[in-house]
PDB file of C-alpha atoms in Angstrom:
ATOM      1  CA  MET X 850      69.163 103.826 127.511  1.00 41.00           C
ATOM      2  CA  MET X 851      66.315 106.601 126.897  1.00 46.00           C
ATOM      3  CA  PHE X 852      62.828 105.596 127.823  1.00 42.00           C
ATOM      4  CA  PHE X 853      59.558 107.474 126.669  1.00 44.00           C
ATOM      5  CA  ASN X 854      56.296 107.396 128.034  1.00 41.00           C
ATOM      6  CA  VAL X 855      53.945 109.994 127.310  1.00 39.00           C
ATOM      7  CA  GLY X 856      53.662 112.466 124.867  1.00 45.00           C
ATOM      8  CA  ALA X 857      56.244 112.739 121.291  1.00 54.00           C
ATOM      9  CA  SER X 858      59.878 112.462 121.991  1.00 62.00           C
ATOM     10  CA  ALA X 859      62.423 113.351 118.934  1.00 76.00           C
ATOM     11  CA  TYR X 860      65.937 112.657 118.941  1.00 92.00           C
ATOM     12  CA  CYS X 861      68.866 113.674 116.036  1.00 94.00           C
ATOM     13  CA  ILE X 862      72.290 112.744 115.470  1.00 93.00           C
ATOM     14  CA  ASP X 863      74.622 115.281 113.539  1.00 89.00           C
ATOM     15  CA  LYS X 864      71.630 117.429 112.473  1.00 90.00           C
ATOM     16  CA  TRP X 865      71.097 115.112 109.725  1.00 95.00           C
ATOM     17  CA  ALA X 866      69.516 112.081 110.912  1.00 97.00           C
ATOM     18  CA  CYS X 867      66.481 112.130 113.705  1.00 97.00           C
ATOM     19  CA  PHE X 868      63.664 110.172 114.922  1.00 96.00           C
ATOM     20  CA  SER X 869      60.213 110.665 116.581  1.00 95.00           C
ATOM     21  CA  ILE X 870      58.136 108.825 118.645  1.00 93.00           C
ATOM     22  CA  GLU X 871      54.495 110.236 119.501  1.00 91.00           C
ATOM     23  CA  ARG X 872      52.057 108.752 120.897  1.00 88.00           C
ATOM     24  CA  ASP X 873      48.206 109.159 121.220  1.00 82.00           C
ATOM     25  CA  ASP X 874      46.116 107.466 123.993  1.00 78.00           C
ATOM     26  CA  ASP X 875      47.188 103.822 123.213  1.00 80.00           C
ATOM     27  CA  LYS X 876      48.685 104.219 119.933  1.00 90.00           C
ATOM     28  CA  VAL X 877      52.558 104.783 119.150  1.00 93.00           C
ATOM     29  CA  GLU X 878      53.988 106.015 115.904  1.00 95.00           C
ATOM     30  CA  VAL X 879      57.834 105.942 115.238  1.00 96.00           C
ATOM     31  CA  TYR X 880      59.410 107.978 112.433  1.00 97.00           C
ATOM     32  CA  LEU X 881      62.517 108.587 111.010  1.00 98.00           C
ATOM     33  CA  ILE X 882      63.857 111.880 109.551  1.00 97.00           C
ATOM     34  CA  ASN X 883      66.303 113.012 107.518  1.00 98.00           C
ATOM     35  CA  LYS X 884      66.835 116.548 108.205  1.00 96.00           C
ATOM     36  CA  LYS X 885      69.088 117.099 104.705  1.00 97.00           C
ATOM     37  CA  PRO X 886      68.873 117.497 101.171  1.00 98.00           C
ATOM     38  CA  TYR X 887      70.856 114.155 100.697  1.00 98.00           C
ATOM     39  CA  VAL X 888      69.767 110.907 100.569  1.00 98.00           C
ATOM     40  CA  ILE X 889      70.534 108.585 103.754  1.00 98.00           C
ATOM     41  CA  THR X 890      69.916 104.798 104.911  1.00 99.00           C
ATOM     42  CA  SER X 891      68.510 104.517 108.934  1.00 98.00           C
ATOM     43  CA  THR X 892      67.801 102.380 110.936  1.00 98.00           C
ATOM     44  CA  ILE X 893      66.144 102.137 114.698  1.00 98.00           C
ATOM     45  CA  SER X 894      65.205  99.842 117.153  1.00 97.00           C
ATOM     46  CA  ILE X 895      63.252 100.022 119.975  1.00 95.00           C
ATOM     47  CA  ASP X 896      62.120  97.628 123.307  1.00 95.00           C
ATOM     48  CA  THR X 897      58.337  97.521 123.853  1.00 93.00           C
ATOM     49  CA  GLN X 898      56.329  96.307 126.589  1.00 93.00           C
ATOM     50  CA  ASN X 899      52.820  95.550 126.027  1.00 93.00           C
ATOM     51  CA  LEU X 900      52.968  96.857 122.375  1.00 94.00           C
ATOM     52  CA  ALA X 901      52.028  95.384 119.239  1.00 92.00           C
ATOM     53  CA  SER X 902      52.147  96.078 115.212  1.00 91.00           C
ATOM     54  CA  LYS X 903      49.197  94.710 112.967  1.00 85.00           C
ATOM     55  CA  ASP X 904      51.660  92.083 111.828  1.00 82.00           C
ATOM     56  CA  SER X 905      53.126  91.204 114.892  1.00 84.00           C
ATOM     57  CA  TYR X 906      54.053  91.333 118.809  1.00 87.00           C
ATOM     58  CA  GLU X 907      57.384  91.226 119.531  1.00 87.00           C
ATOM     59  CA  ASN X 908      59.704  92.556 122.174  1.00 89.00           C
ATOM     60  CA  THR X 909      62.084  94.341 120.430  1.00 94.00           C
ATOM     61  CA  TYR X 910      61.125  96.219 116.606  1.00 95.00           C
ATOM     62  CA  GLU X 911      63.985  97.231 114.559  1.00 97.00           C
ATOM     63  CA  GLN X 912      63.091  99.283 110.924  1.00 97.00           C
ATOM     64  CA  THR X 913      65.474 100.156 108.520  1.00 98.00           C
ATOM     65  CA  ARG X 914      64.386 102.766 106.071  1.00 98.00           C
ATOM     66  CA  VAL X 915      66.131 104.901 103.137  1.00 99.00           C
ATOM     67  CA  LEU X 916      65.272 108.366 103.231  1.00 99.00           C
ATOM     68  CA  GLN X 917      65.268 111.181 100.215  1.00 98.00           C
ATOM     69  CA  GLY X 918      66.450 114.207 101.087  1.00 98.00           C
ATOM     70  CA  LEU X 919      64.458 115.740 103.592  1.00 98.00           C
ATOM     71  CA  GLU X 920      61.896 113.196 103.922  1.00 98.00           C
ATOM     72  CA  ARG X 921      60.033 112.333 107.028  1.00 97.00           C
ATOM     73  CA  LYS X 922      58.585 108.674 107.072  1.00 98.00           C
ATOM     74  CA  ARG X 923      56.281 106.578 109.452  1.00 97.00           C
ATOM     75  CA  VAL X 924      58.000 103.426 109.988  1.00 97.00           C
ATOM     76  CA  LEU X 925      56.072 101.441 112.975  1.00 96.00           C
ATOM     77  CA  LEU X 926      52.695 101.804 114.088  1.00 96.00           C
ATOM     78  CA  LEU X 927      52.023  99.890 117.889  1.00 96.00           C
ATOM     79  CA  SER X 928      49.028  99.907 119.580  1.00 94.00           C
ATOM     80  CA  ALA X 929      48.433  98.504 123.292  1.00 92.00           C
ATOM     81  CA  ARG X 930      47.890  94.617 123.108  1.00 91.00           C
ATOM     82  CA  ASP X 931      46.113  94.618 126.316  1.00 90.00           C
ATOM     83  CA  SER X 932      44.403  97.600 126.948  1.00 86.00           C
ATOM     84  CA  GLN X 933      44.554  97.272 131.033  1.00 87.00           C
ATOM     85  CA  ARG X 934      47.981  96.882 131.199  1.00 90.00           C
ATOM     86  CA  ARG X 935      50.563  99.896 130.935  1.00 90.00           C
ATOM     87  CA  THR X 936      52.641 100.525 127.906  1.00 89.00           C
ATOM     88  CA  ARG X 937      56.417 100.818 127.499  1.00 90.00           C
ATOM     89  CA  TYR X 938      58.895 101.618 124.909  1.00 91.00           C
ATOM     90  CA  SER X 939      62.746 102.607 124.967  1.00 92.00           C
ATOM     91  CA  LEU X 940      65.132 103.208 122.474  1.00 93.00           C
ATOM     92  CA  ASN X 941      67.751 100.093 121.827  1.00 94.00           C
ATOM     93  CA  ALA X 942      69.804 101.453 118.964  1.00 96.00           C
ATOM     94  CA  PHE X 943      69.281 104.379 116.412  1.00 97.00           C
ATOM     95  CA  ASN X 944      72.058 104.683 113.573  1.00 96.00           C
ATOM     96  CA  TRP X 945      72.128 106.201 110.177  1.00 97.00           C
ATOM     97  CA  THR X 946      75.017 106.349 107.301  1.00 97.00           C
ATOM     98  CA  PRO X 947      74.997 109.140 104.246  1.00 98.00           C
ATOM     99  CA  GLY X 948      74.163 106.907 100.861  1.00 98.00           C
ATOM    100  CA  ASN X 949      71.368 104.062  99.697  1.00 99.00           C
ATOM    101  CA  MET X 950      71.576 100.270 101.057  1.00 98.00           C
ATOM    102  CA  ASN X 951      69.674 100.011  97.632  1.00 98.00           C
ATOM    103  CA  ALA X 952      72.735 101.773  95.564  1.00 98.00           C
ATOM    104  CA  GLN X 953      73.599  99.632  92.457  1.00 97.00           C
ATOM    105  CA  HIS X 954      76.914 100.658  91.701  1.00 96.00           C
ATOM    106  CA  ASP X 955      77.758 101.594  87.880  1.00 92.00           C
ATOM    107  CA  ASP X 956      80.041  99.040  87.306  1.00 92.00           C
ATOM    108  CA  SER X 957      80.858  99.945  84.075  1.00 94.00           C
ATOM    109  CA  HIS X 958      82.209 103.805  85.329  1.00 96.00           C
ATOM    110  CA  VAL X 959      85.695 104.526  84.903  1.00 98.00           C
ATOM    111  CA  TYR X 960      86.938 106.401  87.843  1.00 98.00           C
ATOM    112  CA  LEU X 961      90.546 108.970  87.513  1.00 98.00           C
ATOM    113  CA  LYS X 962      92.976 108.528  90.222  1.00 96.00           C
ATOM    114  CA  PRO X 963      92.593 111.016  93.013  1.00 98.00           C
ATOM    115  CA  TYR X 964      94.951 113.509  91.831  1.00 97.00           C
ATOM    116  CA  ALA X 965      96.268 115.556  89.162  1.00 97.00           C
ATOM    117  CA  ALA X 966      96.351 114.382  85.649  1.00 94.00           C
ATOM    118  CA  GLY X 967      99.966 113.324  84.982  1.00 92.00           C
ATOM    119  CA  GLU X 968     101.326 112.950  88.396  1.00 93.00           C
ATOM    120  CA  TYR X 969     101.953 109.557  90.456  1.00 92.00           C
ATOM    121  CA  PHE X 970     101.618 108.118  93.659  1.00 94.00           C
ATOM    122  CA  ARG X 971     102.224 104.834  94.687  1.00 91.00           C
ATOM    123  CA  VAL X 972      98.952 102.533  96.309  1.00 90.00           C
ATOM    124  CA  VAL X 973     101.065 101.753  99.776  1.00 88.00           C
ATOM    125  CA  GLN X 974      97.943  99.551 100.805  1.00 83.00           C
ATOM    126  CA  GLY X 975      95.603  98.047  98.228  1.00 68.00           C
ATOM    127  CA  TYR X 976      92.534  95.934  98.545  1.00 71.00           C
ATOM    128  CA  GLY X 977      92.419  93.662 101.676  1.00 64.00           C
ATOM    129  CA  GLY X 978      95.358  95.268 102.938  1.00 58.00           C
ATOM    130  CA  GLY X 979      96.522  93.763 106.558  1.00 57.00           C
ATOM    131  CA  TRP X 980      97.293  96.958 108.186  1.00 60.00           C
ATOM    132  CA  SER X 981      93.703  98.337 108.221  1.00 62.00           C
ATOM    133  CA  HIS X 982      91.860  97.587 104.547  1.00 61.00           C
ATOM    134  CA  ARG X 983      89.562  94.971 106.057  1.00 66.00           C
ATOM    135  CA  GLY X 984      85.609  94.361 106.661  1.00 67.00           C
ATOM    136  CA  ALA X 985      84.080  97.605 105.275  1.00 79.00           C
ATOM    137  CA  SER X 986      87.682  99.313 103.961  1.00 80.00           C
ATOM    138  CA  LYS X 987      88.533  96.045 102.128  1.00 89.00           C
ATOM    139  CA  TYR X 988      88.308  97.777  98.905  1.00 90.00           C
ATOM    140  CA  ALA X 989      90.118 100.886 100.049  1.00 91.00           C
ATOM    141  CA  LEU X 990      93.251 102.288  98.370  1.00 93.00           C
ATOM    142  CA  ASP X 991      95.859 104.339 100.681  1.00 93.00           C
ATOM    143  CA  PHE X 992      98.222 106.526  98.265  1.00 96.00           C
ATOM    144  CA  ASP X 993     101.530 107.096  99.541  1.00 94.00           C
ATOM    145  CA  MET X 994     101.648 111.396  99.029  1.00 96.00           C
ATOM    146  CA  PRO X 995     103.531 114.386 100.814  1.00 97.00           C
ATOM    147  CA  GLU X 996     101.259 116.629 103.021  1.00 98.00           C
ATOM    148  CA  GLY X 997      99.855 119.575 100.912  1.00 98.00           C
ATOM    149  CA  THR X 998      99.688 117.574  97.289  1.00 98.00           C
ATOM    150  CA  PRO X 999      96.119 118.653  95.874  1.00 99.00           C
ATOM    151  CA  VAL X1000      93.312 115.736  95.744  1.00 99.00           C
ATOM    152  CA  HIS X1001      91.166 115.881  93.000  1.00 99.00           C
ATOM    153  CA  ALA X1002      87.754 113.945  92.694  1.00 99.00           C
ATOM    154  CA  ALA X1003      87.742 110.391  90.888  1.00 98.00           C
ATOM    155  CA  ARG X1004      84.267 110.749  89.674  1.00 98.00           C
ATOM    156  CA  GLY X1005      81.702 113.738  90.097  1.00 98.00           C
ATOM    157  CA  GLY X1006      78.773 114.490  91.964  1.00 99.00           C
ATOM    158  CA  THR X1007      77.620 116.556  94.718  1.00 99.00           C
ATOM    159  CA  VAL X1008      79.592 117.137  97.857  1.00 99.00           C
ATOM    160  CA  ILE X1009      77.562 115.786 101.273  1.00 98.00           C
ATOM    161  CA  ASP X1010      79.694 116.101 103.840  1.00 98.00           C
ATOM    162  CA  LEU X1011      83.107 117.361 105.254  1.00 98.00           C
ATOM    163  CA  THR X1012      85.856 118.195 108.223  1.00 98.00           C
ATOM    164  CA  GLU X1013      89.160 120.214 107.698  1.00 98.00           C
ATOM    165  CA  ARG X1014      89.081 121.261 111.368  1.00 98.00           C
ATOM    166  CA  HIS X1015      90.969 118.688 112.879  1.00 98.00           C
ATOM    167  CA  TRP X1016      95.284 118.699 113.265  1.00 97.00           C
ATOM    168  CA  ARG X1017      95.917 115.622 115.549  1.00 97.00           C
ATOM    169  CA  GLY X1018      97.084 112.284 113.569  1.00 97.00           C
ATOM    170  CA  GLY X1019      98.529 108.971 114.687  1.00 95.00           C
ATOM    171  CA  ALA X1020      99.166 104.721 114.484  1.00 90.00           C
ATOM    172  CA  SER X1021      96.319 104.207 116.614  1.00 91.00           C
ATOM    173  CA  ARG X1022      92.718 103.888 115.637  1.00 89.00           C
ATOM    174  CA  ARG X1023      92.210 106.502 119.045  1.00 95.00           C
ATOM    175  CA  TYR X1024      92.670 108.821 116.429  1.00 96.00           C
ATOM    176  CA  ALA X1025      89.937 108.061 113.851  1.00 92.00           C
ATOM    177  CA  ARG X1026      87.592 110.169 114.768  1.00 95.00           C
ATOM    178  CA  TYR X1027      90.657 113.352 113.922  1.00 97.00           C
ATOM    179  CA  ALA X1028      90.519 112.609 109.916  1.00 97.00           C
ATOM    180  CA  ASN X1029      89.892 115.080 108.245  1.00 99.00           C
ATOM    181  CA  PHE X1030      87.778 114.049 104.678  1.00 99.00           C
ATOM    182  CA  VAL X1031      85.107 115.172 101.658  1.00 99.00           C
ATOM    183  CA  THR X1032      82.288 113.152 101.091  1.00 99.00           C
ATOM    184  CA  ILE X1033      80.843 113.023  97.679  1.00 99.00           C
ATOM    185  CA  LEU X1034      77.743 111.389  96.751  1.00 99.00           C
ATOM    186  CA  HIS X1035      77.183 109.854  93.122  1.00 98.00           C
ATOM    187  CA  SER X1036      74.989 109.666  90.711  1.00 97.00           C
ATOM    188  CA  ASP X1037      74.015 106.022  92.078  1.00 97.00           C
ATOM    189  CA  ASP X1038      73.679 106.937  95.504  1.00 98.00           C
ATOM    190  CA  THR X1039      77.024 105.419  96.391  1.00 98.00           C
ATOM    191  CA  THR X1040      79.641 107.576  97.814  1.00 98.00           C
ATOM    192  CA  GLY X1041      83.379 108.819  97.266  1.00 98.00           C
ATOM    193  CA  GLU X1042      85.199 109.266 100.418  1.00 98.00           C
ATOM    194  CA  TYR X1043      88.528 111.025 100.900  1.00 99.00           C
ATOM    195  CA  TYR X1044      90.317 110.863 104.230  1.00 97.00           C
ATOM    196  CA  HIS X1045      93.199 111.905 106.220  1.00 97.00           C
ATOM    197  CA  LEU X1046      93.318 115.461 104.830  1.00 99.00           C
ATOM    198  CA  ARG X1047      94.951 118.430 106.172  1.00 98.00           C
ATOM    199  CA  GLN X1048      94.159 120.491 108.714  1.00 98.00           C
ATOM    200  CA  ASN X1049      91.770 123.564 107.048  1.00 99.00           C
ATOM    201  CA  GLY X1050      92.487 121.399 103.319  1.00 98.00           C
ATOM    202  CA  VAL X1051      89.334 121.659 101.796  1.00 99.00           C
ATOM    203  CA  VAL X1052      88.411 123.471  98.800  1.00 99.00           C
ATOM    204  CA  VAL X1053      84.756 122.604  98.345  1.00 99.00           C
ATOM    205  CA  GLU X1054      81.659 123.483 100.466  1.00 98.00           C
ATOM    206  CA  VAL X1055      78.626 121.469 101.381  1.00 98.00           C
ATOM    207  CA  GLY X1056      76.454 121.327  98.387  1.00 98.00           C
ATOM    208  CA  GLN X1057      78.872 122.051  95.793  1.00 99.00           C
ATOM    209  CA  GLU X1058      78.517 120.104  92.325  1.00 99.00           C
ATOM    210  CA  VAL X1059      81.775 118.818  91.367  1.00 99.00           C
ATOM    211  CA  LYS X1060      83.463 116.877  88.274  1.00 99.00           C
ATOM    212  CA  ALA X1061      85.575 113.927  87.644  1.00 98.00           C
ATOM    213  CA  GLY X1062      88.981 115.491  88.064  1.00 98.00           C
ATOM    214  CA  ASP X1063      88.441 119.119  89.902  1.00 99.00           C
ATOM    215  CA  LEU X1064      90.277 119.950  92.793  1.00 99.00           C
ATOM    216  CA  ILE X1065      88.649 119.284  96.075  1.00 99.00           C
ATOM    217  CA  GLY X1066      91.333 119.721  98.627  1.00 99.00           C
ATOM    218  CA  TYR X1067      95.041 118.719 100.249  1.00 99.00           C
ATOM    219  CA  SER X1068      96.247 115.716 101.728  1.00 99.00           C
ATOM    220  CA  GLY X1069      97.419 115.365 104.894  1.00 98.00           C
ATOM    221  CA  ASN X1070      98.271 113.181 108.051  1.00 97.00           C
ATOM    222  CA  THR X1071      95.177 113.262 109.758  1.00 98.00           C
ATOM    223  CA  GLY X1072      93.162 110.963 111.585  1.00 97.00           C
ATOM    224  CA  PHE X1073      94.165 106.997 112.332  1.00 92.00           C
ATOM    225  CA  SER X1074      97.603 107.679 109.968  1.00 93.00           C
ATOM    226  CA  SER X1075     100.929 106.161 110.092  1.00 90.00           C
ATOM    227  CA  MET X1076     101.921 108.173 107.523  1.00 92.00           C
ATOM    228  CA  PRO X1077     100.974 111.298 105.007  1.00 96.00           C
ATOM    229  CA  HIS X1078      98.768 109.310 102.782  1.00 95.00           C
ATOM    230  CA  LEU X1079      95.290 109.496 100.963  1.00 97.00           C
ATOM    231  CA  HIS X1080      92.528 107.433 101.551  1.00 96.00           C
ATOM    232  CA  PHE X1081      90.039 106.844  99.034  1.00 97.00           C
ATOM    233  CA  ALA X1082      87.327 104.597  98.841  1.00 96.00           C
ATOM    234  CA  VAL X1083      83.799 104.081  97.403  1.00 98.00           C
ATOM    235  CA  TYR X1084      81.185 103.257 100.145  1.00 98.00           C
ATOM    236  CA  ARG X1085      77.779 101.736  99.589  1.00 98.00           C
ATOM    237  CA  ALA X1086      75.358 102.350 102.707  1.00 98.00           C
ATOM    238  CA  LYS X1087      73.928  99.412 104.994  1.00 97.00           C
ATOM    239  CA  SER X1088      71.947  98.880 107.451  1.00 98.00           C
ATOM    240  CA  ARG X1089      72.573  99.716 111.642  1.00 96.00           C
ATOM    241  CA  GLY X1090      74.977 102.712 110.569  1.00 96.00           C
ATOM    242  CA  ASN X1091      77.124 100.076 108.504  1.00 96.00           C
ATOM    243  CA  PHE X1092      78.544 100.900 105.291  1.00 95.00           C
ATOM    244  CA  GLU X1093      80.762  98.634 102.571  1.00 96.00           C
ATOM    245  CA  SER X1094      83.439  99.513 100.175  1.00 96.00           C
ATOM    246  CA  LEU X1095      83.248  98.110  96.444  1.00 96.00           C
ATOM    247  CA  PRO X1096      85.546  97.727  94.136  1.00 92.00           C
ATOM    248  CA  VAL X1097      86.023 100.234  90.927  1.00 93.00           C
ATOM    249  CA  LYS X1098      87.911 100.391  87.611  1.00 93.00           C
ATOM    250  CA  PHE X1099      90.231 103.192  87.359  1.00 93.00           C
ATOM    251  CA  ASP X1100      91.367 104.833  83.856  1.00 92.00           C
ATOM    252  CA  GLU X1101      95.050 103.076  84.434  1.00 85.00           C
ATOM    253  CA  PRO X1102      95.858 100.152  86.361  1.00 81.00           C
ATOM    254  CA  ILE X1103      96.519 100.529  89.599  1.00 78.00           C
ATOM    255  CA  ARG X1104      99.657  98.988  90.762  1.00 72.00           C
ATOM    256  CA  LEU X1105      99.370  97.185  94.471  1.00 68.00           C
ATOM    257  CA  PRO X1106     102.357  96.794  96.912  1.00 64.00           C
ATOM    258  CA  TRP X1107     104.777  94.232  96.155  1.00 57.00           C
ATOM    259  CA  TRP X1108     103.668  91.850  99.250  1.00 55.00           C
ATOM    260  CA  GLN X1109     100.140  91.880  97.841  1.00 56.00           C
ATOM    261  CA  ARG X1110     100.750  91.349  94.584  1.00 51.00           C
ATOM    262  CA  LYS X1111     103.062  88.263  95.738  1.00 46.00           C
ATOM    263  CA  SER X1112      99.844  86.580  97.674  1.00 43.00           C
ATOM    264  CA  ARG X1113      97.593  87.222  94.828  1.00 40.00           C
TER     265      ARG X1113
END
């Protein structure tokens, strides 16, 4: 836990999402800051003693905001409740996720399959798959792909994040942090995410505009992965660093594994 008592304090995650706590006499101002030109959803929670907003007096204040690119927004203004007593505040939690929690997905949009036209790769885990497609990844799809298969954008947008340095992978969640990926921000502020790419297997750059069908990288077996495959999903940001996947419509029907078809 971080404690702040005097002056101004700032803290950043991934050189992207930051908060600043600034003090002036008996007032405390809390800011959320987006250091990059792409929309994010950010949440801060602070514990306080003898501090109140104009609307309430709480022991814990939590605020979530959507921040546009390079935006700095004040989310709390607190004042001493009793000027004769000491004030104190500490960070309880700070989280963020790319995208807009208020995004309205364009359900009429038709996505391409995330591979070259004319190719076919079977789905080994579909929506609600029992292996790992639960919770936030309920509407993800896993395509069985040999390593090195070209991966193409299912929908156009802006590349806002990527990683390609990792080589590790395995059938355990302890490998999750080693996944290589590309994240594309769509025009409706949802994101398309392409995971388990091979090491040095990304051919786009952050900030690059891509069209549906453009080559973005090559499939692999990195991260939380029991076999070479591509994990694809469309996500909407939520508060507290969370996100949710969304069902989407493809240009061709997606055939689920037989054991999932049987249960429906």
